[in-house]
GROMACS .gro file of C-alpha atoms in nm:
model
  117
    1UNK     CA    1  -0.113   0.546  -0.676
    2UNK     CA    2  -0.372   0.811  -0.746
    3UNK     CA    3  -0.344   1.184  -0.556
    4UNK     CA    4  -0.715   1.131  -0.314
    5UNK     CA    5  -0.821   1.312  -0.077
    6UNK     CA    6  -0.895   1.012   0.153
    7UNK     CA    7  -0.680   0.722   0.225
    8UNK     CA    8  -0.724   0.416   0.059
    9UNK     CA    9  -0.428   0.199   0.167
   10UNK     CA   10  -0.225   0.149   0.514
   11UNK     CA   11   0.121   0.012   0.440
   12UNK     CA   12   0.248  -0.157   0.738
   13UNK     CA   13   0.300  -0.403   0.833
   14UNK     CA   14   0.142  -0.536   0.508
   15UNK     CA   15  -0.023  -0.301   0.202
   16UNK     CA   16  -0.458  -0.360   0.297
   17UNK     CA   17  -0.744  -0.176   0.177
   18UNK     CA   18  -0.916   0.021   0.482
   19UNK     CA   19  -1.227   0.092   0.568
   20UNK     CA   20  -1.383   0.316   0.897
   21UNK     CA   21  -1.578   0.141   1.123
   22UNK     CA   22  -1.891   0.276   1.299
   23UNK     CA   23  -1.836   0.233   1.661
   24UNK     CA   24  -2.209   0.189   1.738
   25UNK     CA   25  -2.307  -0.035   1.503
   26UNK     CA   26  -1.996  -0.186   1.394
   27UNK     CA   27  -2.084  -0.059   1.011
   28UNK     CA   28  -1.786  -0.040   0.735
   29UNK     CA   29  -1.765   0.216   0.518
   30UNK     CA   30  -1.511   0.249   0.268
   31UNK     CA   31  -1.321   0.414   0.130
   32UNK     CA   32  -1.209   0.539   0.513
   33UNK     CA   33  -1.347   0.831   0.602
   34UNK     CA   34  -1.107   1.143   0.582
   35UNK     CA   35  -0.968   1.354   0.914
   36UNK     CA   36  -1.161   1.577   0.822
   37UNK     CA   37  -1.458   1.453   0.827
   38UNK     CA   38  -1.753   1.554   1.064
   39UNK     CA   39  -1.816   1.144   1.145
   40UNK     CA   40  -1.459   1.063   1.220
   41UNK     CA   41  -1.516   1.059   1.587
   42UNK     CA   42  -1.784   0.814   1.554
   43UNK     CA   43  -1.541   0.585   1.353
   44UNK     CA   44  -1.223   0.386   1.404
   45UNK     CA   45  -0.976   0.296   1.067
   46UNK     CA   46  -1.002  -0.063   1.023
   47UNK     CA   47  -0.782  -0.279   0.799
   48UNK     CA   48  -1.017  -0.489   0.548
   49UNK     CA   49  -0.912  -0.827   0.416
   50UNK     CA   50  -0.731  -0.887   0.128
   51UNK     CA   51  -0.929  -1.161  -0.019
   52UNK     CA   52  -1.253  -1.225  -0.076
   53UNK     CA   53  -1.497  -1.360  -0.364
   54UNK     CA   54  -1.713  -1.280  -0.648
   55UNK     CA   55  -2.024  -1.176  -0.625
   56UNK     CA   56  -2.139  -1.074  -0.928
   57UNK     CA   57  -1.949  -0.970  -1.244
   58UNK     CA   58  -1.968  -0.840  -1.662
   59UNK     CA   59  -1.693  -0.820  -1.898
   60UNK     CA   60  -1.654  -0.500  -2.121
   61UNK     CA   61  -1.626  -0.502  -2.474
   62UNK     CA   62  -1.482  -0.134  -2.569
   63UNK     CA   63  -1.479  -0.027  -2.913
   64UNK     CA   64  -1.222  -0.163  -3.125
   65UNK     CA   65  -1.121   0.224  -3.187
   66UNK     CA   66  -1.017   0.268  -2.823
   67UNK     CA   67  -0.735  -0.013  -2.854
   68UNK     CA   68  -0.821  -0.131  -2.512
   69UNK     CA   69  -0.907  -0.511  -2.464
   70UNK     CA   70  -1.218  -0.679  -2.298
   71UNK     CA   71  -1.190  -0.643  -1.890
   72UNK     CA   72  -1.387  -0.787  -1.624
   73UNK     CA   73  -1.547  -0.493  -1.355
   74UNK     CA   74  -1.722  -0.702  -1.064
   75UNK     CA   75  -1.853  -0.710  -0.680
   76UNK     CA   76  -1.598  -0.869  -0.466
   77UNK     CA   77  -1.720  -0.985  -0.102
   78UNK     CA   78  -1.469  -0.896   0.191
   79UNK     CA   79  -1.484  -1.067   0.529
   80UNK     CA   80  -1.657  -0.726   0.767
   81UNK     CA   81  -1.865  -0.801   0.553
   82UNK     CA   82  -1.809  -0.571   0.290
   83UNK     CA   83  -1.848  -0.574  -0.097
   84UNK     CA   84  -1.607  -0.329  -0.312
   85UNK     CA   85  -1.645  -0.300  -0.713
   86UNK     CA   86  -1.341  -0.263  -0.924
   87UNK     CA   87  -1.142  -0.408  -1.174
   88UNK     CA   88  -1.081  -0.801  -1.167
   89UNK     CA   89  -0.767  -0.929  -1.320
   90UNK     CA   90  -0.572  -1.225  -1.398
   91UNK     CA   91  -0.858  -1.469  -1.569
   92UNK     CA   92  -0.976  -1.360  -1.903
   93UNK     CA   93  -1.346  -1.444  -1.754
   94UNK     CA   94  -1.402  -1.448  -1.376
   95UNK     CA   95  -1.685  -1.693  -1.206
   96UNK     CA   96  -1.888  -1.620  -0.944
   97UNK     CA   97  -1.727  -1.725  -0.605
   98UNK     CA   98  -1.349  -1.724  -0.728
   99UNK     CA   99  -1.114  -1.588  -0.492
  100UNK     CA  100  -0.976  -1.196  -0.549
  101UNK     CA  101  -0.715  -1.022  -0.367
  102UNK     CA  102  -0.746  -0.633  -0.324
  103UNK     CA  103  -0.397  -0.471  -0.477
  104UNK     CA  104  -0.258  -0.104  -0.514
  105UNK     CA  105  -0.317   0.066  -0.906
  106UNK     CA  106  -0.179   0.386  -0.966
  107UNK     CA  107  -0.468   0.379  -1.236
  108UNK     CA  108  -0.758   0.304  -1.041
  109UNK     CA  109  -0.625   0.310  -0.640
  110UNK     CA  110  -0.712  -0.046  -0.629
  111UNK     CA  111  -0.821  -0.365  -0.825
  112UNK     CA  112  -0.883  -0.720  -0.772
  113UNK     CA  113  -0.645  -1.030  -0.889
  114UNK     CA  114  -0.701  -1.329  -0.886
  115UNK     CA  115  -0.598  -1.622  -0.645
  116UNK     CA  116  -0.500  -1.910  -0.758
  117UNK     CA  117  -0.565  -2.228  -0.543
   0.00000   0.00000   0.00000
């Protein structure tokens, strides 16, 4: 994955997105709020869920020059509630309420792929 100065992933017992949590009002934020960070006492790390579903979407057409193929950036709803934007894989053309599961990119820190079933 990516060098950032904020985490992005816990790894055990299972790889998961996280998120901090305000303790007042129960708010996510993500990405997780560094150590550093003048809020952190206000917040608890949370795991967020792997899954969720679309919420809104577009496919990208890049220029035929740049060699890269048409890819699907969308809104992905996370039980918290939460809703993360990133990359969506695995269908050449999402819909709106398929199921996404967050994964690790060394690109990107994180997109979505898709669940089938």
């Amino acid at each position: 994955m990516s060098e950032l100065s904020y985490p992005l992933w816990r790894n055990a017992p299972a790889p998961t997105l996280v998120a901090s949590r305000d303790l007042e009002s129960g708010e996510l934020v993500f990405p997780a709020l560094s150590a550093d960070s003048p809020l952190i006492r206000q917040h608890e790390t949370v795991p967020l869920a792997g899954v969720g579903e679309v919420y809104s979407f577009t496919v990208i057409h890049p220029s035929p020059k740049s060699g890269e193929a048409p890819y699907a950036l969308g809104y992905v709803d996370l039980p918290g509630p939460v809703r993360l934007f990133g990359r969506l894989c695995g269908k050449p053309r999402p819909a709106i309420g398929d199921r996404y599961a967050a994964k690790a990119d060394k690109r990107f820190g994180y997109v979505f792929e898709a669940v089938q079933g």
